[in-house]
PDB file of C-alpha atoms in Angstrom:
ATOM      1  CA  UNK G   1       0.000   0.000   0.000  1.00 93.00           C
ATOM      2  CA  UNK G   2       1.178   3.510  -0.789  1.00 97.00           C
ATOM      3  CA  UNK G   3      -0.204   6.726   0.684  1.00 97.00           C
ATOM      4  CA  UNK G   4       0.111  10.109  -0.954  1.00 97.00           C
ATOM      5  CA  UNK G   5      -1.416  13.559  -0.848  1.00 97.00           C
ATOM      6  CA  UNK G   6      -4.444  14.021  -3.114  1.00 97.00           C
ATOM      7  CA  UNK G   7      -4.748  17.384  -4.802  1.00 97.00           C
ATOM      8  CA  UNK G   8      -8.110  19.023  -5.457  1.00 96.00           C
ATOM      9  CA  UNK G   9      -8.009  18.429  -9.208  1.00 96.00           C
ATOM     10  CA  UNK G  10      -7.857  14.647  -8.658  1.00 96.00           C
ATOM     11  CA  UNK G  11     -10.202  14.226  -5.664  1.00 97.00           C
ATOM     12  CA  UNK G  12     -13.078  13.127  -7.923  1.00 94.00           C
ATOM     13  CA  UNK G  13     -11.741   9.547  -7.890  1.00 95.00           C
ATOM     14  CA  UNK G  14     -12.711   9.472  -4.196  1.00 95.00           C
ATOM     15  CA  UNK G  15     -16.263  10.864  -4.571  1.00 93.00           C
ATOM     16  CA  UNK G  16     -18.042   7.564  -4.002  1.00 90.00           C
ATOM     17  CA  UNK G  17     -16.003   6.689  -0.901  1.00 92.00           C
ATOM     18  CA  UNK G  18     -16.226  10.174   0.622  1.00 93.00           C
ATOM     19  CA  UNK G  19     -19.969  10.222  -0.060  1.00 90.00           C
ATOM     20  CA  UNK G  20     -20.361   6.930   1.810  1.00 88.00           C
ATOM     21  CA  UNK G  21     -18.299   8.322   4.705  1.00 86.00           C
ATOM     22  CA  UNK G  22     -20.777  11.179   4.973  1.00 85.00           C
ATOM     23  CA  UNK G  23     -24.038   9.274   4.513  1.00 80.00           C
ATOM     24  CA  UNK G  24     -24.518   5.542   4.095  1.00 75.00           C
ATOM     25  CA  UNK G  25     -27.338   6.177   1.605  1.00 81.00           C
ATOM     26  CA  UNK G  26     -25.268   8.586  -0.501  1.00 84.00           C
ATOM     27  CA  UNK G  27     -25.690   7.948  -4.238  1.00 86.00           C
ATOM     28  CA  UNK G  28     -22.906   9.296  -6.450  1.00 85.00           C
ATOM     29  CA  UNK G  29     -25.240   8.991  -9.470  1.00 89.00           C
ATOM     30  CA  UNK G  30     -27.791  11.344  -7.888  1.00 91.00           C
ATOM     31  CA  UNK G  31     -26.990  14.869  -9.182  1.00 93.00           C
ATOM     32  CA  UNK G  32     -28.169  16.543  -5.954  1.00 93.00           C
ATOM     33  CA  UNK G  33     -26.011  14.238  -3.850  1.00 92.00           C
ATOM     34  CA  UNK G  34     -22.981  14.747  -6.083  1.00 93.00           C
ATOM     35  CA  UNK G  35     -23.414  18.532  -6.199  1.00 94.00           C
ATOM     36  CA  UNK G  36     -23.642  18.628  -2.394  1.00 94.00           C
ATOM     37  CA  UNK G  37     -20.486  16.503  -2.085  1.00 93.00           C
ATOM     38  CA  UNK G  38     -18.490  18.632  -4.547  1.00 95.00           C
ATOM     39  CA  UNK G  39     -19.400  21.790  -2.611  1.00 95.00           C
ATOM     40  CA  UNK G  40     -18.463  20.144   0.693  1.00 94.00           C
ATOM     41  CA  UNK G  41     -15.079  19.037  -0.620  1.00 96.00           C
ATOM     42  CA  UNK G  42     -14.437  22.484  -2.160  1.00 97.00           C
ATOM     43  CA  UNK G  43     -15.150  24.085   1.237  1.00 96.00           C
ATOM     44  CA  UNK G  44     -12.758  21.679   2.937  1.00 96.00           C
ATOM     45  CA  UNK G  45      -9.930  22.423   0.516  1.00 97.00           C
ATOM     46  CA  UNK G  46     -10.660  26.153   0.791  1.00 97.00           C
ATOM     47  CA  UNK G  47     -10.420  25.866   4.597  1.00 96.00           C
ATOM     48  CA  UNK G  48      -6.987  24.273   4.305  1.00 96.00           C
ATOM     49  CA  UNK G  49      -7.875  20.601   4.655  1.00 97.00           C
ATOM     50  CA  UNK G  50      -5.398  18.135   3.260  1.00 98.00           C
ATOM     51  CA  UNK G  51      -6.494  14.846   1.709  1.00 98.00           C
ATOM     52  CA  UNK G  52      -4.355  11.718   1.583  1.00 98.00           C
ATOM     53  CA  UNK G  53      -5.241   8.624  -0.390  1.00 97.00           C
ATOM     54  CA  UNK G  54      -4.207   5.017   0.106  1.00 97.00           C
ATOM     55  CA  UNK G  55      -3.611   3.039  -3.072  1.00 97.00           C
ATOM     56  CA  UNK G  56      -2.803  -0.577  -3.855  1.00 95.00           C
ATOM     57  CA  UNK G  57       0.263  -1.547  -5.839  1.00 94.00           C
ATOM     58  CA  UNK G  58      -2.043  -1.653  -8.896  1.00 95.00           C
ATOM     59  CA  UNK G  59      -3.141   1.932  -8.052  1.00 93.00           C
ATOM     60  CA  UNK G  60      -6.640   0.926  -6.901  1.00 95.00           C
ATOM     61  CA  UNK G  61      -8.207   3.197  -4.287  1.00 95.00           C
ATOM     62  CA  UNK G  62      -8.078   1.658  -0.810  1.00 97.00           C
ATOM     63  CA  UNK G  63      -8.952   4.575   1.459  1.00 97.00           C
ATOM     64  CA  UNK G  64      -8.857   8.286   2.146  1.00 97.00           C
ATOM     65  CA  UNK G  65      -8.275  10.604   5.084  1.00 98.00           C
ATOM     66  CA  UNK G  66      -8.785  14.367   5.270  1.00 97.00           C
ATOM     67  CA  UNK G  67      -7.222  16.407   8.048  1.00 98.00           C
ATOM     68  CA  UNK G  68      -7.278  20.056   9.022  1.00 97.00           C
ATOM     69  CA  UNK G  69      -4.403  21.425  11.093  1.00 96.00           C
ATOM     70  CA  UNK G  70      -5.348  24.455  13.169  1.00 93.00           C
ATOM     71  CA  UNK G  71      -2.392  26.803  13.597  1.00 87.00           C
ATOM     72  CA  UNK G  72      -3.343  29.760  15.816  1.00 82.00           C
ATOM     73  CA  UNK G  73      -1.452  33.067  15.870  1.00 84.00           C
ATOM     74  CA  UNK G  74       1.928  33.130  17.648  1.00 84.00           C
ATOM     75  CA  UNK G  75       1.697  33.307  21.434  1.00 80.00           C
ATOM     76  CA  UNK G  76      -1.527  31.309  21.658  1.00 78.00           C
ATOM     77  CA  UNK G  77      -1.774  27.713  22.950  1.00 76.00           C
ATOM     78  CA  UNK G  78       1.899  27.722  23.994  1.00 79.00           C
ATOM     79  CA  UNK G  79       2.855  27.063  20.381  1.00 78.00           C
ATOM     80  CA  UNK G  80       0.835  23.872  20.102  1.00 87.00           C
ATOM     81  CA  UNK G  81      -1.552  23.192  17.239  1.00 90.00           C
ATOM     82  CA  UNK G  82      -4.452  20.770  16.888  1.00 93.00           C
ATOM     83  CA  UNK G  83      -5.611  18.613  14.025  1.00 96.00           C
ATOM     84  CA  UNK G  84      -9.107  17.457  13.147  1.00 97.00           C
ATOM     85  CA  UNK G  85      -9.662  14.245  11.240  1.00 97.00           C
ATOM     86  CA  UNK G  86     -12.511  15.427   9.036  1.00 96.00           C
ATOM     87  CA  UNK G  87     -13.015  12.433   6.755  1.00 93.00           C
ATOM     88  CA  UNK G  88     -11.695   8.909   7.053  1.00 96.00           C
ATOM     89  CA  UNK G  89     -12.800   5.843   5.162  1.00 94.00           C
ATOM     90  CA  UNK G  90     -11.675   2.579   3.638  1.00 95.00           C
ATOM     91  CA  UNK G  91     -13.210   0.623   0.758  1.00 94.00           C
ATOM     92  CA  UNK G  92     -15.548  -2.099   2.027  1.00 91.00           C
ATOM     93  CA  UNK G  93     -13.591  -4.941   0.441  1.00 92.00           C
ATOM     94  CA  UNK G  94     -10.358  -4.049   2.272  1.00 91.00           C
ATOM     95  CA  UNK G  95     -11.724  -3.169   5.712  1.00 89.00           C
ATOM     96  CA  UNK G  96     -10.275  -4.906   8.757  1.00 89.00           C
ATOM     97  CA  UNK G  97      -6.923  -5.402   7.018  1.00 91.00           C
ATOM     98  CA  UNK G  98      -5.015  -2.499   8.613  1.00 93.00           C
ATOM     99  CA  UNK G  99      -5.499   0.060   5.843  1.00 95.00           C
ATOM    100  CA  UNK G 100      -7.389   2.509   8.072  1.00 95.00           C
ATOM    101  CA  UNK G 101      -4.833   2.188  10.852  1.00 97.00           C
ATOM    102  CA  UNK G 102      -2.036   2.854   8.361  1.00 97.00           C
ATOM    103  CA  UNK G 103      -3.841   5.963   7.070  1.00 97.00           C
ATOM    104  CA  UNK G 104      -4.240   7.269  10.622  1.00 96.00           C
ATOM    105  CA  UNK G 105      -0.589   6.554  11.456  1.00 97.00           C
ATOM    106  CA  UNK G 106       0.480   8.339   8.268  1.00 97.00           C
ATOM    107  CA  UNK G 107      -1.573  11.401   9.250  1.00 97.00           C
ATOM    108  CA  UNK G 108      -0.197  11.309  12.811  1.00 95.00           C
ATOM    109  CA  UNK G 109       3.387  11.257  11.530  1.00 94.00           C
ATOM    110  CA  UNK G 110       2.581  14.033   9.052  1.00 95.00           C
ATOM    111  CA  UNK G 111       1.178  16.384  11.712  1.00 95.00           C
ATOM    112  CA  UNK G 112       4.098  15.882  14.098  1.00 89.00           C
ATOM    113  CA  UNK G 113       6.007  18.299  11.881  1.00 87.00           C
ATOM    114  CA  UNK G 114       3.401  20.953  12.736  1.00 90.00           C
ATOM    115  CA  UNK G 115       3.778  20.681  16.536  1.00 89.00           C
ATOM    116  CA  UNK G 116       0.315  19.163  16.859  1.00 93.00           C
ATOM    117  CA  UNK G 117      -0.608  18.378  20.458  1.00 93.00           C
ATOM    118  CA  UNK G 118      -3.667  16.280  19.695  1.00 95.00           C
ATOM    119  CA  UNK G 119      -5.788  14.944  16.886  1.00 97.00           C
ATOM    120  CA  UNK G 120      -9.532  14.809  17.311  1.00 97.00           C
ATOM    121  CA  UNK G 121     -12.546  13.662  15.375  1.00 97.00           C
ATOM    122  CA  UNK G 122     -16.249  13.108  15.773  1.00 94.00           C
ATOM    123  CA  UNK G 123     -18.514  10.322  14.703  1.00 92.00           C
ATOM    124  CA  UNK G 124     -22.080   9.206  15.129  1.00 90.00           C
ATOM    125  CA  UNK G 125     -22.357   8.022  18.732  1.00 90.00           C
ATOM    126  CA  UNK G 126     -24.263   4.917  17.637  1.00 88.00           C
ATOM    127  CA  UNK G 127     -21.563   3.706  15.218  1.00 89.00           C
ATOM    128  CA  UNK G 128     -19.861   1.234  17.525  1.00 93.00           C
ATOM    129  CA  UNK G 129     -17.573  -0.208  14.837  1.00 92.00           C
ATOM    130  CA  UNK G 130     -16.094   3.226  14.068  1.00 93.00           C
ATOM    131  CA  UNK G 131     -15.743   4.016  17.781  1.00 95.00           C
ATOM    132  CA  UNK G 132     -13.961   0.688  18.332  1.00 96.00           C
ATOM    133  CA  UNK G 133     -11.660   1.361  15.362  1.00 96.00           C
ATOM    134  CA  UNK G 134     -10.575   4.740  16.693  1.00 97.00           C
ATOM    135  CA  UNK G 135     -10.233   3.289  20.205  1.00 97.00           C
ATOM    136  CA  UNK G 136      -7.956   0.561  18.860  1.00 97.00           C
ATOM    137  CA  UNK G 137      -5.849   3.349  17.349  1.00 97.00           C
ATOM    138  CA  UNK G 138      -5.426   5.265  20.607  1.00 97.00           C
ATOM    139  CA  UNK G 139      -8.348   7.716  20.450  1.00 98.00           C
ATOM    140  CA  UNK G 140     -10.436   8.114  23.582  1.00 97.00           C
ATOM    141  CA  UNK G 141     -13.962   9.535  23.955  1.00 97.00           C
ATOM    142  CA  UNK G 142     -13.922  13.052  25.384  1.00 96.00           C
ATOM    143  CA  UNK G 143     -17.474  14.286  24.890  1.00 95.00           C
ATOM    144  CA  UNK G 144     -20.843  13.677  23.367  1.00 93.00           C
ATOM    145  CA  UNK G 145     -23.512  15.982  22.017  1.00 92.00           C
ATOM    146  CA  UNK G 146     -26.727  13.991  22.421  1.00 89.00           C
ATOM    147  CA  UNK G 147     -29.465  13.891  19.768  1.00 83.00           C
ATOM    148  CA  UNK G 148     -27.804  16.512  17.537  1.00 82.00           C
ATOM    149  CA  UNK G 149     -29.120  14.636  14.490  1.00 77.00           C
ATOM    150  CA  UNK G 150     -32.666  14.438  15.839  1.00 81.00           C
ATOM    151  CA  UNK G 151     -34.610  13.031  18.774  1.00 84.00           C
ATOM    152  CA  UNK G 152     -34.236   9.396  17.720  1.00 81.00           C
ATOM    153  CA  UNK G 153     -30.441   9.493  17.212  1.00 80.00           C
ATOM    154  CA  UNK G 154     -27.614   8.920  19.675  1.00 84.00           C
ATOM    155  CA  UNK G 155     -25.758  12.113  18.781  1.00 89.00           C
ATOM    156  CA  UNK G 156     -22.157  13.016  18.032  1.00 92.00           C
ATOM    157  CA  UNK G 157     -19.205  11.527  19.916  1.00 95.00           C
ATOM    158  CA  UNK G 158     -15.899  13.397  20.034  1.00 97.00           C
ATOM    159  CA  UNK G 159     -12.671  11.450  20.429  1.00 97.00           C
ATOM    160  CA  UNK G 160      -9.045  12.589  20.638  1.00 97.00           C
ATOM    161  CA  UNK G 161      -5.500  11.295  20.757  1.00 97.00           C
ATOM    162  CA  UNK G 162      -2.498  13.078  22.217  1.00 95.00           C
ATOM    163  CA  UNK G 163       0.185  13.250  19.544  1.00 92.00           C
ATOM    164  CA  UNK G 164       2.916  15.348  21.145  1.00 74.00           C
ATOM    165  CA  UNK G 165       3.457  16.240  24.729  1.00 62.00           C
ATOM    166  CA  UNK G 166       6.554  18.075  25.965  1.00 59.00           C
ATOM    167  CA  UNK G 167       6.903  18.987  29.624  1.00 49.00           C
TER     168      UNK G 167
END
């Protein structure tokens, strides 16, 4: 497996996977769905998000991760930065084979060069497989916003992992 940065002009090869990350019923062939996704991805790139793709030796798409490093002005946060994992997903046929863990580790190593103190992410609080995956990779739950998606939903769970700590 090889991992590399994905520029905005080539992100379209990930539309189907990113759409599924967002909504399990996403349909890349539905013009409204696709238009929404393109606008979302454009906003992420505009905000400074960086996308990294995982590819097989035959150059097949295996997974994708999008991160956003927050670098505040000098003198704030004692020089530490934070990083949000905005999107993270692996193709169904290669799940549970370490691809997602390798993508996360790649992102963690990448952000160390930016003096990132912690990485954080949020997921649907009822998605126990995703929560277990992040837990296995060192993320711990730090907060939950209940029923943010409606009265019948569990809400949004925030998780984080300390990346760099200097005393």
